[in-house]
Amino acid sequence: QVQLVESGGGSVQAGGSLRLSCAASGFAYTYINYYMGWFRQAPGKEREAVACIYTGDGSTIYADSVKGRFTISQDKAKNTLYLEMNSLKPEDTATYYCAADWRWRPSGVDCHVYEHWGQGTQVTVSS
């Protein structure tokens, strides 16, 4: 059974940094390539994609709103996904979710239709 557990959320002031982690278990993460991603949902808003990665070749895709500020990365040996967030803004405040999916995407990495989800970690950025 696939399990994704996020950590690293917290409260920071605008301009600060946080690193989120997502520990994955229940599948052969080390030997099978997957798509993994970070998504977020603010109160009263729909969930949106932040960044996604293909574990096979490390290719990534980012939302325009976080390009240049956030970095998604992976450590396959530790079965862990990361999201380094710098220059945080109040509008980054949300619950951040980790997700995974192994269905092949011929057009390359994307942030569409992910099957497995973590429970989320809260990020609050104050001005």
CSV table of N, CA and C in Angstrom, one decimal, residues 7-81:
chain,number,residue,atom,x,y,z
A,7,SER,N,6.2,16.5,5.5
A,7,SER,CA,6.7,17.1,6.7
A,7,SER,C,7.4,18.4,6.3
A,8,GLY,N,7.7,19.3,7.3
A,8,GLY,CA,8.5,20.4,7.0
A,8,GLY,C,7.7,21.7,6.9
A,9,GLY,N,6.4,21.6,7.0
A,9,GLY,CA,5.6,22.9,7.0
A,9,GLY,C,5.8,23.7,8.2
A,10,GLY,N,5.3,24.9,8.2
A,10,GLY,CA,5.4,25.8,9.3
A,10,GLY,C,5.0,27.2,9.0
A,11,SER,N,5.4,28.1,9.9
A,11,SER,CA,5.1,29.5,9.7
A,11,SER,C,6.3,30.3,9.5
A,12,VAL,N,6.4,31.1,8.5
A,12,VAL,CA,7.5,32.0,8.2
A,12,VAL,C,7.1,33.4,7.8
A,13,GLN,N,8.0,34.3,7.9
A,13,GLN,CA,7.7,35.6,7.4
A,13,GLN,C,8.0,35.7,5.9
A,14,ALA,N,7.4,36.6,5.2
A,14,ALA,CA,7.6,36.8,3.8
A,14,ALA,C,9.1,37.0,3.5
A,15,GLY,N,9.6,36.4,2.5
A,15,GLY,CA,11.0,36.4,2.1
A,15,GLY,C,11.8,35.2,2.7
A,16,GLY,N,11.1,34.5,3.6
A,16,GLY,CA,11.8,33.3,4.2
A,16,GLY,C,11.8,32.1,3.4
A,17,SER,N,12.3,31.0,4.0
A,17,SER,CA,12.4,29.8,3.2
A,17,SER,C,11.9,28.6,4.1
A,18,LEU,N,11.5,27.6,3.4
A,18,LEU,CA,11.1,26.3,4.0
A,18,LEU,C,11.5,25.2,3.1
A,19,ARG,N,11.7,24.0,3.6
A,19,ARG,CA,11.9,22.8,2.8
A,19,ARG,C,10.9,21.8,3.2
A,20,LEU,N,10.1,21.4,2.3
A,20,LEU,CA,9.1,20.3,2.6
A,20,LEU,C,9.7,19.0,2.1
A,21,SER,N,9.4,17.9,2.9
A,21,SER,CA,9.8,16.6,2.6
A,21,SER,C,8.6,15.7,2.4
A,22,CYS,N,8.7,14.7,1.6
A,22,CYS,CA,7.6,13.7,1.4
A,22,CYS,C,8.3,12.3,1.4
A,23,ALA,N,8.1,11.5,2.5
A,23,ALA,CA,8.6,10.2,2.6
A,23,ALA,C,7.6,9.2,2.0
A,24,ALA,N,8.1,8.5,1.0
A,24,ALA,CA,7.3,7.5,0.3
A,24,ALA,C,7.6,6.1,0.7
A,25,SER,N,6.6,5.3,0.8
A,25,SER,CA,6.7,3.9,1.1
A,25,SER,C,5.6,3.1,0.5
A,26,GLY,N,5.8,1.7,0.4
A,26,GLY,CA,4.8,0.9,-0.1
A,26,GLY,C,4.9,0.5,-1.6
A,27,PHE,N,5.9,1.1,-2.2
A,27,PHE,CA,6.2,0.7,-3.6
A,27,PHE,C,7.7,0.8,-3.8
A,28,ALA,N,8.1,0.1,-4.9
A,28,ALA,CA,9.5,0.0,-5.2
A,28,ALA,C,10.1,1.3,-5.7
A,29,TYR,N,10.0,2.3,-4.9
A,29,TYR,CA,10.4,3.6,-5.4
A,29,TYR,C,11.8,3.7,-5.9
A,30,THR,N,12.7,2.9,-5.4
A,30,THR,CA,14.1,2.9,-5.8
A,30,THR,C,14.3,2.4,-7.2
A,31,TYR,N,13.5,1.4,-7.6
A,31,TYR,CA,13.8,0.7,-8.8
A,31,TYR,C,12.7,0.9,-9.9
A,32,ILE,N,11.7,1.6,-9.6
A,32,ILE,CA,10.7,1.9,-10.6
A,32,ILE,C,10.5,3.4,-10.7
A,33,ASN,N,10.4,3.9,-11.9
A,33,ASN,CA,10.3,5.3,-12.1
A,33,ASN,C,8.8,5.8,-12.0
A,34,TYR,N,8.7,6.9,-11.3
A,34,TYR,CA,7.3,7.4,-11.1
A,34,TYR,C,7.3,8.9,-11.4
A,35,TYR,N,6.1,9.4,-11.4
A,35,TYR,CA,5.9,10.8,-11.5
A,35,TYR,C,5.5,11.2,-10.0
A,36,MET,N,6.1,12.3,-9.5
A,36,MET,CA,5.7,12.7,-8.2
A,36,MET,C,5.6,14.3,-8.3
A,37,GLY,N,4.8,14.8,-7.4
A,37,GLY,CA,4.5,16.2,-7.4
A,37,GLY,C,4.1,16.8,-6.1
A,38,TRP,N,4.2,18.1,-6.1
A,38,TRP,CA,3.7,18.9,-5.0
A,38,TRP,C,2.5,19.8,-5.5
A,39,PHE,N,1.5,19.8,-4.7
A,39,PHE,CA,0.3,20.5,-5.0
A,39,PHE,C,0.0,21.3,-3.7
A,40,ARG,N,-0.9,22.3,-3.9
A,40,ARG,CA,-1.3,23.1,-2.7
A,40,ARG,C,-2.7,23.6,-2.8
A,41,GLN,N,-3.3,23.8,-1.7
A,41,GLN,CA,-4.7,24.3,-1.7
A,41,GLN,C,-4.8,25.3,-0.5
A,42,ALA,N,-5.2,26.5,-0.9
A,42,ALA,CA,-5.5,27.6,0.0
A,42,ALA,C,-6.9,27.6,0.4
A,43,PRO,N,-7.3,28.1,1.6
A,43,PRO,CA,-8.7,28.1,2.0
A,43,PRO,C,-9.6,28.8,0.9
A,44,GLY,N,-10.6,28.2,0.6
A,44,GLY,CA,-11.6,28.8,-0.4
A,44,GLY,C,-11.1,28.7,-1.8
A,45,LYS,N,-10.0,28.0,-2.1
A,45,LYS,CA,-9.5,28.0,-3.4
A,45,LYS,C,-9.4,26.5,-3.9
A,46,GLU,N,-9.3,26.3,-5.2
A,46,GLU,CA,-9.1,24.9,-5.7
A,46,GLU,C,-7.6,24.5,-5.5
A,47,ARG,N,-7.4,23.2,-5.5
A,47,ARG,CA,-6.1,22.7,-5.4
A,47,ARG,C,-5.3,23.0,-6.7
A,48,GLU,N,-4.1,23.4,-6.6
A,48,GLU,CA,-3.3,23.7,-7.8
A,48,GLU,C,-2.0,23.0,-7.7
A,49,ALA,N,-1.4,22.7,-8.9
A,49,ALA,CA,-0.1,22.1,-9.0
A,49,ALA,C,1.0,23.1,-8.7
A,50,VAL,N,2.0,22.7,-8.0
A,50,VAL,CA,3.2,23.5,-7.7
A,50,VAL,C,4.3,23.1,-8.6
A,51,ALA,N,4.7,21.8,-8.5
A,51,ALA,CA,5.8,21.3,-9.3
A,51,ALA,C,5.7,19.8,-9.3
A,52,CYS,N,6.2,19.2,-10.4
A,52,CYS,CA,6.2,17.8,-10.6
A,52,CYS,C,7.5,17.3,-11.2
A,53,ILE,N,7.9,16.1,-10.9
A,53,ILE,CA,9.1,15.5,-11.4
A,53,ILE,C,8.9,14.1,-11.8
A,54,TYR,N,9.7,13.7,-12.8
A,54,TYR,CA,9.7,12.3,-13.3
A,54,TYR,C,11.0,11.7,-12.7
A,55,THR,N,10.8,10.7,-11.8
A,55,THR,CA,11.9,10.1,-11.1
A,55,THR,C,12.9,9.4,-12.0
A,56,GLY,N,12.5,9.1,-13.2
A,56,GLY,CA,13.4,8.4,-14.1
A,56,GLY,C,14.6,9.2,-14.6
A,57,ASP,N,14.3,10.4,-15.0
A,57,ASP,CA,15.4,11.3,-15.6
A,57,ASP,C,15.5,12.6,-14.8
A,58,GLY,N,14.6,12.8,-13.8
A,58,GLY,CA,14.7,14.1,-13.1
A,58,GLY,C,14.1,15.3,-13.7
A,59,SER,N,13.4,15.1,-14.9
A,59,SER,CA,12.8,16.2,-15.5
A,59,SER,C,11.7,16.8,-14.7
A,60,THR,N,11.5,18.1,-14.7
A,60,THR,CA,10.6,18.8,-13.8
A,60,THR,C,9.7,19.8,-14.6
A,61,ILE,N,8.7,20.2,-13.9
A,61,ILE,CA,7.8,21.2,-14.4
A,61,ILE,C,7.3,22.0,-13.2
A,62,TYR,N,7.2,23.3,-13.4
A,62,TYR,CA,6.8,24.2,-12.3
A,62,TYR,C,5.6,25.1,-12.8
A,63,ALA,N,4.8,25.4,-11.8
A,63,ALA,CA,3.8,26.5,-12.0
A,63,ALA,C,4.5,27.8,-12.2
A,64,ASP,N,4.0,28.7,-13.0
A,64,ASP,CA,4.6,30.0,-13.3
A,64,ASP,C,4.8,30.8,-12.0
A,65,SER,N,3.8,30.6,-11.1
A,65,SER,CA,3.9,31.4,-9.8
A,65,SER,C,5.0,31.1,-8.9
A,66,VAL,N,5.7,29.9,-9.1
A,66,VAL,CA,6.8,29.5,-8.2
A,66,VAL,C,8.1,29.4,-9.0
A,67,LYS,N,8.1,29.6,-10.3
A,67,LYS,CA,9.4,29.4,-11.0
A,67,LYS,C,10.4,30.4,-10.5
A,68,GLY,N,11.6,29.9,-10.3
A,68,GLY,CA,12.7,30.7,-9.8
A,68,GLY,C,12.7,30.8,-8.3
A,69,ARG,N,11.7,30.4,-7.6
A,69,ARG,CA,11.7,30.4,-6.1
A,69,ARG,C,11.6,29.1,-5.5
A,70,PHE,N,11.0,28.1,-6.1
A,70,PHE,CA,10.8,26.8,-5.6
A,70,PHE,C,11.6,25.8,-6.4
A,71,THR,N,12.1,24.7,-5.8
A,71,THR,CA,12.8,23.7,-6.4
A,71,THR,C,12.4,22.3,-6.0
A,72,ILE,N,11.9,21.5,-6.9
A,72,ILE,CA,11.5,20.1,-6.5
A,72,ILE,C,12.7,19.2,-6.8
A,73,SER,N,12.9,18.3,-5.9
A,73,SER,CA,14.1,17.3,-6.1
A,73,SER,C,13.7,16.0,-5.4
A,74,GLN,N,14.5,15.0,-5.7
A,74,GLN,CA,14.3,13.7,-5.1
A,74,GLN,C,15.6,13.1,-4.6
A,75,ASP,N,15.4,12.2,-3.7
A,75,ASP,CA,16.5,11.3,-3.2
A,75,ASP,C,16.0,9.9,-3.3
A,76,LYS,N,16.3,9.2,-4.3
A,76,LYS,CA,15.7,7.9,-4.5
A,76,LYS,C,16.2,6.9,-3.5
A,77,ALA,N,17.4,7.1,-3.0
A,77,ALA,CA,18.0,6.2,-2.0
A,77,ALA,C,17.2,6.3,-0.7
A,78,LYS,N,16.7,7.5,-0.4
A,78,LYS,CA,15.9,7.7,0.8
A,78,LYS,C,14.4,7.6,0.6
A,79,ASN,N,14.0,7.4,-0.7
A,79,ASN,CA,12.6,7.3,-1.0
A,79,ASN,C,11.9,8.6,-0.6
A,80,THR,N,12.5,9.7,-0.9
A,80,THR,CA,12.0,11.0,-0.4
A,80,THR,C,12.0,12.1,-1.5
A,81,LEU,N,10.9,12.8,-1.5
A,81,LEU,CA,10.7,13.9,-2.4
A,81,LEU,C,10.9,15.2,-1.6
